[in-house]
Short mmCIF file of C-alpha atoms in Angstrom, two decimals:
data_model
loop_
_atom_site.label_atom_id
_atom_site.label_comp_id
_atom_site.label_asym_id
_atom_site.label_seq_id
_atom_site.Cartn_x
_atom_site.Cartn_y
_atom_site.Cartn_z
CA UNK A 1 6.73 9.12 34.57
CA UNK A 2 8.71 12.12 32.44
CA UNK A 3 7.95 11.25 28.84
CA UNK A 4 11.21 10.93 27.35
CA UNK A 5 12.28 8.29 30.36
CA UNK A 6 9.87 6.29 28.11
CA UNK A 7 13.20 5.71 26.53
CA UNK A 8 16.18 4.60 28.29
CA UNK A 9 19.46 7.18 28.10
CA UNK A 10 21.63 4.08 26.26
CA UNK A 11 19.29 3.19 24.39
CA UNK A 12 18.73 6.24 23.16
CA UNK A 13 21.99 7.11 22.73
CA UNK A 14 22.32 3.51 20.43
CA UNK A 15 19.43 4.96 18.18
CA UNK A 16 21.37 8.28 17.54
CA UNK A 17 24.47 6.64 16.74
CA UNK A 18 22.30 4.10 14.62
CA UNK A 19 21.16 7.15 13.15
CA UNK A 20 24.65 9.23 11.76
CA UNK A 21 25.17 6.10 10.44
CA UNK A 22 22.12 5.91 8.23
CA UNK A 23 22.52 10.07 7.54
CA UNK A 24 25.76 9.16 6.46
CA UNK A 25 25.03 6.55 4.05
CA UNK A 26 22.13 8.69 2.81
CA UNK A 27 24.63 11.77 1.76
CA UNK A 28 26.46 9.11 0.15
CA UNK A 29 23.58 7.21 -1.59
CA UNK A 30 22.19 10.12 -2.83
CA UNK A 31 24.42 13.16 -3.16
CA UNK A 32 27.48 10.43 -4.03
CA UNK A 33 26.19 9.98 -7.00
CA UNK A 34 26.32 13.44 -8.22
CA UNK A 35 29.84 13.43 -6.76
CA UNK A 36 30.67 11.21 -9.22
CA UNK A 37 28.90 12.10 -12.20
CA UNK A 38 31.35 15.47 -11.62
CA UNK A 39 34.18 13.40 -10.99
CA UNK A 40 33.40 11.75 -14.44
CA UNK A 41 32.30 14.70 -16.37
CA UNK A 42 35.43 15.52 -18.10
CA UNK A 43 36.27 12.05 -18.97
CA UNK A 44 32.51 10.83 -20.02
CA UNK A 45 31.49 13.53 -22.14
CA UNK A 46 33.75 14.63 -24.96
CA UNK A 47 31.80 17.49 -26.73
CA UNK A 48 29.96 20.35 -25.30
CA UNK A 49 26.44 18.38 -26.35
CA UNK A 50 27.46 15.39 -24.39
CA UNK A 51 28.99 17.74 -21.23
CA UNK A 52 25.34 19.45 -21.20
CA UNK A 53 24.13 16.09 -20.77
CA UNK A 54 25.45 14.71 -17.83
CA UNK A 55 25.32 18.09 -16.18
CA UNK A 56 21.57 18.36 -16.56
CA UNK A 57 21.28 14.67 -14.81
CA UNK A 58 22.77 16.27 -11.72
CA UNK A 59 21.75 19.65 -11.69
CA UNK A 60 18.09 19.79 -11.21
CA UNK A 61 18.42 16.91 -8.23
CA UNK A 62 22.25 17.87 -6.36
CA UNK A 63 20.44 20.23 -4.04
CA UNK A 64 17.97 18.67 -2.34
CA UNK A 65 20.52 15.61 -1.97
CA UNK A 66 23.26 17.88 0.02
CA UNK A 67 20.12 18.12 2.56
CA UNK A 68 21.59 14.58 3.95
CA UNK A 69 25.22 16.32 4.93
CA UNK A 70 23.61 19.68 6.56
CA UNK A 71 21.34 17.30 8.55
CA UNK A 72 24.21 14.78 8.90
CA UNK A 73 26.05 17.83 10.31
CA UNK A 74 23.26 18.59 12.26
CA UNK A 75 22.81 15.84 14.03
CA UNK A 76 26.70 15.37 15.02
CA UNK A 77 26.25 19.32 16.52
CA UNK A 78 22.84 18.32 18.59
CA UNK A 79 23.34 14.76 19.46
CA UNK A 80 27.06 14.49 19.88
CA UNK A 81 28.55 18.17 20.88
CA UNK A 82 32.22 17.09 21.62
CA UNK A 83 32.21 15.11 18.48
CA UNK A 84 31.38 18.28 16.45
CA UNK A 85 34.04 20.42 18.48
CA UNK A 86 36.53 17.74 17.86
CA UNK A 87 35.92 16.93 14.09
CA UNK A 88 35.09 20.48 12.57
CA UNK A 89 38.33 22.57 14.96
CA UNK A 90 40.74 19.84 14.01
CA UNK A 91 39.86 19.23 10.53
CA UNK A 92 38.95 22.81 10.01
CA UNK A 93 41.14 23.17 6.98
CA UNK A 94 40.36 19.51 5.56
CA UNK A 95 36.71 21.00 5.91
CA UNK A 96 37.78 23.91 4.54
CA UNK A 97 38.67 22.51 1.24
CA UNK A 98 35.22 20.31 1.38
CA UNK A 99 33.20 23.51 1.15
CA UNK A 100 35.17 25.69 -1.12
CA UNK A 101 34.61 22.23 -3.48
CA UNK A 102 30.87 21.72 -3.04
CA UNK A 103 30.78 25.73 -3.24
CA UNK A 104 32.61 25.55 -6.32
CA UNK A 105 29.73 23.19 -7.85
CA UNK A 106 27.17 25.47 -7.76
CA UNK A 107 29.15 28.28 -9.16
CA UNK A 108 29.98 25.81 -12.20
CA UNK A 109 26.42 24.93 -12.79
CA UNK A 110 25.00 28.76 -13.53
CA UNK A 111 28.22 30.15 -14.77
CA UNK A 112 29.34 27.29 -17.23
CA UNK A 113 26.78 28.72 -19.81
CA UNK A 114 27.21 32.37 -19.66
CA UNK A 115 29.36 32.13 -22.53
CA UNK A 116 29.66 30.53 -25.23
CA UNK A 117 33.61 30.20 -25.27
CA UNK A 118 34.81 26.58 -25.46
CA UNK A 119 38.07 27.28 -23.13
CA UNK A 120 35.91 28.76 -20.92
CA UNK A 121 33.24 26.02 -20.50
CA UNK A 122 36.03 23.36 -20.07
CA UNK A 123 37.53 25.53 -17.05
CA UNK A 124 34.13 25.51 -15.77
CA UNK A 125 33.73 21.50 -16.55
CA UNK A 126 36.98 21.11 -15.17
CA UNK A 127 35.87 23.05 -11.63
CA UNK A 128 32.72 20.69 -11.76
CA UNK A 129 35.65 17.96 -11.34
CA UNK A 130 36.83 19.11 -8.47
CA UNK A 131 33.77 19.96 -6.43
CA UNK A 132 33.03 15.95 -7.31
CA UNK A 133 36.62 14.50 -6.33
CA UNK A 134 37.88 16.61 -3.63
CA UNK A 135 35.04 15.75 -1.42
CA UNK A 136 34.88 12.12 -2.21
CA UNK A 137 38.67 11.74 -1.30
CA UNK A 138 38.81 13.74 1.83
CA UNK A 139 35.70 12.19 3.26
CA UNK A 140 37.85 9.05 2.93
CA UNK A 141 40.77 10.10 4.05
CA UNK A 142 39.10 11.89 7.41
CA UNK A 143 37.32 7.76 7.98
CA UNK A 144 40.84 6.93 7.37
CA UNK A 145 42.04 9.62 10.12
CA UNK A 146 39.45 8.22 12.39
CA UNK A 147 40.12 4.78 12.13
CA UNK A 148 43.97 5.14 13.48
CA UNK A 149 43.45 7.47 15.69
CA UNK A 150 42.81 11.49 16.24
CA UNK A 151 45.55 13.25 18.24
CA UNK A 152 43.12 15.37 20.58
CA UNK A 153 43.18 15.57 24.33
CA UNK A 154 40.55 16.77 26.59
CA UNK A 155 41.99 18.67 30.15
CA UNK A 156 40.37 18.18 33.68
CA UNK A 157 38.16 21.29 32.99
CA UNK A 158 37.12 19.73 29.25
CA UNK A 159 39.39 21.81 27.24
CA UNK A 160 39.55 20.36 24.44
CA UNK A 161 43.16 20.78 22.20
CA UNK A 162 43.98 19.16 18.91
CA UNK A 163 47.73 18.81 18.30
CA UNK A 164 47.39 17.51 14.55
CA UNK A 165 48.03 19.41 11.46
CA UNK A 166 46.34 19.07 7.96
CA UNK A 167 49.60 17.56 6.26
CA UNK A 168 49.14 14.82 9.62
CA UNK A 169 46.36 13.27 7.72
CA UNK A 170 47.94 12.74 4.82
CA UNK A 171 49.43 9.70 5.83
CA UNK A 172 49.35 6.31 3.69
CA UNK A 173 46.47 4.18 5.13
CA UNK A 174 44.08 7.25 5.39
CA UNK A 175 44.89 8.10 1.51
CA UNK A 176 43.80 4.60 0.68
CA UNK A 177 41.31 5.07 2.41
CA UNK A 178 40.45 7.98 -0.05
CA UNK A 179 40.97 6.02 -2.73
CA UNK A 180 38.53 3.73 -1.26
CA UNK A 181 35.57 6.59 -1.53
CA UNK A 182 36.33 8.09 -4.80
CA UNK A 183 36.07 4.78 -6.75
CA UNK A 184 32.74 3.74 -4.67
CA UNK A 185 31.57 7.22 -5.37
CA UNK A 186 32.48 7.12 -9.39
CA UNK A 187 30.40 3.34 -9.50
CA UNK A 188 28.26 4.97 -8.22
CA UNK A 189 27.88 8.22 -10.19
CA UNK A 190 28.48 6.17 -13.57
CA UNK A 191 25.63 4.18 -12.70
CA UNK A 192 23.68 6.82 -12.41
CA UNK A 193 24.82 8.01 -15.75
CA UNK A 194 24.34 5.16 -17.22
CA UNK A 195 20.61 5.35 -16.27
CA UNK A 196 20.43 8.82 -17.02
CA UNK A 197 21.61 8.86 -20.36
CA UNK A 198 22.49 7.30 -23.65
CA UNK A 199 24.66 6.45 -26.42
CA UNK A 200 28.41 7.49 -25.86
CA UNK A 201 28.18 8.73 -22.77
CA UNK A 202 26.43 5.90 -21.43
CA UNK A 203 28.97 3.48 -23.13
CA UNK A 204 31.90 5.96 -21.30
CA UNK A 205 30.12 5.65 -17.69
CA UNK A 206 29.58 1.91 -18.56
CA UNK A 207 33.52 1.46 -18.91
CA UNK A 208 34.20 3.63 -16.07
CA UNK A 209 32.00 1.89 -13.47
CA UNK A 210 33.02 -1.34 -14.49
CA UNK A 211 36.83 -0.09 -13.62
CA UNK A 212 35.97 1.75 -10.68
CA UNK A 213 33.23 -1.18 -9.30
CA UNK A 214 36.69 -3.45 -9.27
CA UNK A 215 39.12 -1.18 -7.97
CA UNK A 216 36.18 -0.67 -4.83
CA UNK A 217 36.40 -4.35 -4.02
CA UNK A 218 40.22 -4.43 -4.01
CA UNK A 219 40.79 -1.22 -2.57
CA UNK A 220 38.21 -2.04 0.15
CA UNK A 221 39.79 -5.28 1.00
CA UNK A 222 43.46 -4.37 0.99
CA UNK A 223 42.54 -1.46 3.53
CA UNK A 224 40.52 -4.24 5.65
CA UNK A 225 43.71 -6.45 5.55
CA UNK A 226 46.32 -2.70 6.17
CA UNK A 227 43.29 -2.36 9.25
CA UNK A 228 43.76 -5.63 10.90
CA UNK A 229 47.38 -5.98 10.46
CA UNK A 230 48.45 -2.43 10.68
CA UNK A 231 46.65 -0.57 12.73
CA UNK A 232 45.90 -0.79 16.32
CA UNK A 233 42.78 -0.11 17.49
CA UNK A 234 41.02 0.61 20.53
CA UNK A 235 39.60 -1.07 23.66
CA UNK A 236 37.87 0.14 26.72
CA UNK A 237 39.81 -1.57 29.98
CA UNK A 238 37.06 0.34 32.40
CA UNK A 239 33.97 -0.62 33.26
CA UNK A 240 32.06 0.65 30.69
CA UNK A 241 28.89 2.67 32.12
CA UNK A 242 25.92 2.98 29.38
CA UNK A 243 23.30 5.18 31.13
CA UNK A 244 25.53 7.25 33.12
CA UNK A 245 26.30 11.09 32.32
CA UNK A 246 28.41 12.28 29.56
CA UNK A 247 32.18 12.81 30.59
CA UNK A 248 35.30 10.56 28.04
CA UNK A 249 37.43 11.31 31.48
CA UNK A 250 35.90 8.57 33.67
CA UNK A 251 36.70 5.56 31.72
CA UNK A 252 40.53 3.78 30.25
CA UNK A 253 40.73 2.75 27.04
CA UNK A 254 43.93 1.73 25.01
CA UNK A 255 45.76 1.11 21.63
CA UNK A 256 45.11 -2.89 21.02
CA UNK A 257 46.29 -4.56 18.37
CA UNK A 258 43.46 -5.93 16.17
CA UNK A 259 40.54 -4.10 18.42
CA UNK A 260 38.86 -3.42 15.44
CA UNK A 261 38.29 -6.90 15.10
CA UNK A 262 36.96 -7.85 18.09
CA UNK A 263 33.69 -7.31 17.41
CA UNK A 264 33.34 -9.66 14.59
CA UNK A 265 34.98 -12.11 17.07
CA UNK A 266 32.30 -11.93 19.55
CA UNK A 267 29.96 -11.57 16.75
CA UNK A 268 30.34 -13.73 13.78
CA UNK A 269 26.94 -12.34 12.31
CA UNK A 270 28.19 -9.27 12.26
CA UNK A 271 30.93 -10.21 8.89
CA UNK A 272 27.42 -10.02 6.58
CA UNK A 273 28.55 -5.68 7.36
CA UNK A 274 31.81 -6.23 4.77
CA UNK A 275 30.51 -8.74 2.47
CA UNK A 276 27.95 -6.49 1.62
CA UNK A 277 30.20 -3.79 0.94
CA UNK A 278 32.39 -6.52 -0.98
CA UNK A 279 29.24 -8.07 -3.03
CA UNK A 280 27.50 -4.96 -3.41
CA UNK A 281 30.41 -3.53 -5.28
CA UNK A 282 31.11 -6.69 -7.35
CA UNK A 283 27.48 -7.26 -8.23
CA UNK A 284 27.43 -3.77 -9.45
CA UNK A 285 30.37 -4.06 -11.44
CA UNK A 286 28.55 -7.53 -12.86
CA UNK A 287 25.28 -5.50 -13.74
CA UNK A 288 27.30 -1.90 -15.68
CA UNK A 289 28.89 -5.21 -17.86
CA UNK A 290 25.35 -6.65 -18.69
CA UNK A 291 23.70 -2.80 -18.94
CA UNK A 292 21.37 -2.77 -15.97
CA UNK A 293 21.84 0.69 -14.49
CA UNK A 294 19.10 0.09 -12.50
CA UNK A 295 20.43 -2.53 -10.71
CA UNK A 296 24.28 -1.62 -10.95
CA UNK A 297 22.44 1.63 -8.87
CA UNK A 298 21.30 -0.95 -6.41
CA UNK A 299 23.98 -3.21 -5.70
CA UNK A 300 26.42 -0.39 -5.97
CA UNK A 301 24.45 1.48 -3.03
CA UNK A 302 24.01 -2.13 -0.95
CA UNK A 303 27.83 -1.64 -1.16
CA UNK A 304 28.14 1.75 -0.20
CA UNK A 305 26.53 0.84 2.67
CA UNK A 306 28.03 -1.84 3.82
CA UNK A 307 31.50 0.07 3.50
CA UNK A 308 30.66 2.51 5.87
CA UNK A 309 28.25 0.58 7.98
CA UNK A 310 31.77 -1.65 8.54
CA UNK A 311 33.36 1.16 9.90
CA UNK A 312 30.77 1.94 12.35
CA UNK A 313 30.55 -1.46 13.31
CA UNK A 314 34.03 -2.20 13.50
CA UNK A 315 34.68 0.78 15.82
CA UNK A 316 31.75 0.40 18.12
CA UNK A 317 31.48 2.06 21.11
CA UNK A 318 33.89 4.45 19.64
CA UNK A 319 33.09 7.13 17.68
CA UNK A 320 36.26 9.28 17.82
CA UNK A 321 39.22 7.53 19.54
CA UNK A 322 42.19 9.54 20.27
CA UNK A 323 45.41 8.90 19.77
CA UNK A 324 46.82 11.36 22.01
CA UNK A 325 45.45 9.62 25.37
CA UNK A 326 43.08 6.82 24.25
CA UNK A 327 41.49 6.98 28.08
CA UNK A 328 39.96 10.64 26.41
CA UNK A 329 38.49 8.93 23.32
CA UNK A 330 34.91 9.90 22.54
CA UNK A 331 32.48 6.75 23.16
CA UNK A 332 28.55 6.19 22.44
CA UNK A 333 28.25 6.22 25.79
CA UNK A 334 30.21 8.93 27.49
CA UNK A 335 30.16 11.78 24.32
CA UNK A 336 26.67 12.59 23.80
CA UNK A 337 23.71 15.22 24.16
CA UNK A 338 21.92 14.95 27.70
CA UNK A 339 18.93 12.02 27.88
CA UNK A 340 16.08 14.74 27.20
CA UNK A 341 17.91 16.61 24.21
CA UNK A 342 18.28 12.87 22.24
CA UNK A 343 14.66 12.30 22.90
CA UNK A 344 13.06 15.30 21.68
CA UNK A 345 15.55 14.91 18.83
CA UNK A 346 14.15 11.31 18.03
CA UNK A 347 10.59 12.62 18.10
CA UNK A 348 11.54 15.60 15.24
CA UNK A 349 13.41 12.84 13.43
CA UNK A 350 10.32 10.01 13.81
CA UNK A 351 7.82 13.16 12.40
CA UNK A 352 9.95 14.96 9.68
CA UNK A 353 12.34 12.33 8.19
CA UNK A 354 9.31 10.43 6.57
CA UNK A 355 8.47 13.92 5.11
CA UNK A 356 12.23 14.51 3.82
CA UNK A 357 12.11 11.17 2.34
CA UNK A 358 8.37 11.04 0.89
CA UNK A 359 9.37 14.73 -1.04
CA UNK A 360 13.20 12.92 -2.28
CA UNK A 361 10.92 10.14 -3.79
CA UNK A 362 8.08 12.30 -5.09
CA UNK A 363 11.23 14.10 -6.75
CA UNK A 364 12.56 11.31 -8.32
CA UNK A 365 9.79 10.21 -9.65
CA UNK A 366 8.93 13.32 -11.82
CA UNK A 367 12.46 13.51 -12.92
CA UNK A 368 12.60 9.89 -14.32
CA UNK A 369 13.72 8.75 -17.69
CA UNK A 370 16.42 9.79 -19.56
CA UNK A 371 17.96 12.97 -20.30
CA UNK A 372 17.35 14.44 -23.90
CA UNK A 373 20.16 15.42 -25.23
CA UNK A 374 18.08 16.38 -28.20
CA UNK A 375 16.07 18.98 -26.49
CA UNK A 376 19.35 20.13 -24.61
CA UNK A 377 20.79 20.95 -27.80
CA UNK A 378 17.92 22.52 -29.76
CA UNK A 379 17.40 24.84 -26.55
CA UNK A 380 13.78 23.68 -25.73
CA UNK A 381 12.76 24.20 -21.83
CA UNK A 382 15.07 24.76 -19.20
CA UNK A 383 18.36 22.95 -19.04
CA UNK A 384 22.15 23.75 -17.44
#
């Protein structure tokens, strides 16, 4: 027997999409957080002292977390090639504007203290802002995008055309769904903050988590109710081939009315996805009031992941339905690499990822405690 047919093609192909999931609630788990310390930064930290602070609880760590969206990215390109053609052509300019943000970060961090100037520290404070919110809200508002629909079509000869623009995604129930990400993202980042640092700041983060812990619950469950009462979904009408070879053109699917659903209906276990995201965010909320960072961190993240775990879920076997001709929406089963590509990827994955993740803790772990903002101001060792 071949090695990798030690390993069944849809099973495999169930582990890999298993598997964006998890790198996509690891970018947001750990990189979120310095999203929204950025986000906060201007609003947190109302000296130059206190600014220094909460930049120096994100700078020495942001870099090694953006690992989880070049490998997220990765893995879209290797495991699921029509995915990556579909999502980074026809949301080249939303992606567009995601770089030039995180970019921007970087830029912030080393140039922020060239000079002394006040105006032009807040300009650079102000920049860190953006590279923290313009990410969180268009990674919403692209889940948003994918949820209703994206108007692609794939030809006979797999051509494959987008026919959106960038204004198209703008639409109401995507922009909620923005909403949605910035407010888990700022929990998240003022727990962190509140963990990282102390006195006013930590009081400021405090107040701001508890706000945006709240509006994550009711954001999260007016989209659900917008999702199920607004929004058709998809449904396969084919017979739905697991193991065969990759081609969207061989199956029907259509728009349904409450598809989304469906797989809570046929699998009632399956509703502990949302609460999560629901109880994660309130319990974090809950432990920001009582001043345990540690645990508003964990809850908070238990809700992260339930929030986009629920989208996965709720869409499954889709991955990228379009809206265009919903018999050419991208599927688990018909969209991915070939049975030997996934399995060579798993084996990288299986040997490397406990590296990745055993060098992120090892990190962490020298970097705990608080930030000084003593030693920050009086200029001894390194700091941004």
């Amino acid at each position: 027997m071949i090695l990798h047919e030690l390993i069944s093609y849809d099973v495999l192909r169930l582990i890999w999409w298993a598997l964006l999931g998890v790198l996509l609630i690891g970018f947001a788990l750990t990189d979120g957080f310095d999203l929204g310390a950025g986000t906060l930064l201007p609003f947190v930290a109302r000296n130059d002292s206190e600014r220094r602070t909460v930049i120096n609880t994100i700078g020495p760590v942001w870099e090694g977390n953006q690992v989880w969206l070049i490998l997220g990215g990765g893995a879209i390109f290797a495991a699921w090639p029509q995915l990556y053609a579909v999502s980074f052509s026809g949301f080249y300019l939303a992606m567009f504007a995601i770089l030039f943000a995180l970019i921007l970060r970087p830029v912030a961090f080393k140039f922020r203290s060239k000079r002394e100037d006040p105006a032009w520290r807040s300009r650079w404070d102000w920049a860190q802002f953006v590279g923290g919110f313009v990410p969180a809200l268009i990674f919403g508002v692209a889940m948003g995008n994918v949820l209703q629909g994206v108007p692609f079509r794939i030809e006979h000869d797999m051509q494959i055309f987008y026919d959106g623009t960038f204004f198209g995604l703008l639409n109401p129930f995507a922009l909620l769904c923005g909403l949605v990400s910035v407010t888990m993202l700022v929990m998240h980042g003022a727990a962190w903050l509140q963990l990282k640092t102390e006195g006013h700041v930590a009081e400021r983060a405090r107040r701001f988590g508890i706000v945006a812990a709240l509006l994550t619950v009711v954001l999260y469950a007016v989209a659900g109710v917008v999702l199920a009462n607004f929004v058709s979904g998809y449904a396969i009408t084919s017979e739905i081939v697991r193991g065969g070879a990759s081609n969207p053109l061989v199956k029907t699917a259509v728009m349904q009315s409450g598809a989304w659903f469906a797989n809570y209906a046929s699998e009632n276990a399956l509703w502990v996805v949302p609460a999560l995201g629901l109880a994660g965010s309130m319990a974090a909320a809950i432990c920001l009031a009582v001043r345990r960072p540690a645990a508003a961190l964990l809850t908070g993240g238990v809700g992260i992941a339930g929030i986009i775990a629920s989208v996965g879920v709720s869409m499954f076997p889709f991955i990228l339905p379009s809206s265009v001709n919903p018999s050419v929406s991208l599927t688990v089963w018909d969209s991915s690499s070939s049975h030997l590509t996934l399995f060579i990827m798993l084996v990288s994955t299986v040997i490397f990822m406990p590296l990745i993740l055993a060098y992120t803790s090892w990190v962490f772990s020298v970097l705990r405690g608080k930030v000084d903002s003593e030693a920050i101001r009086d200029g001894k060792g390194h700091a941004y």
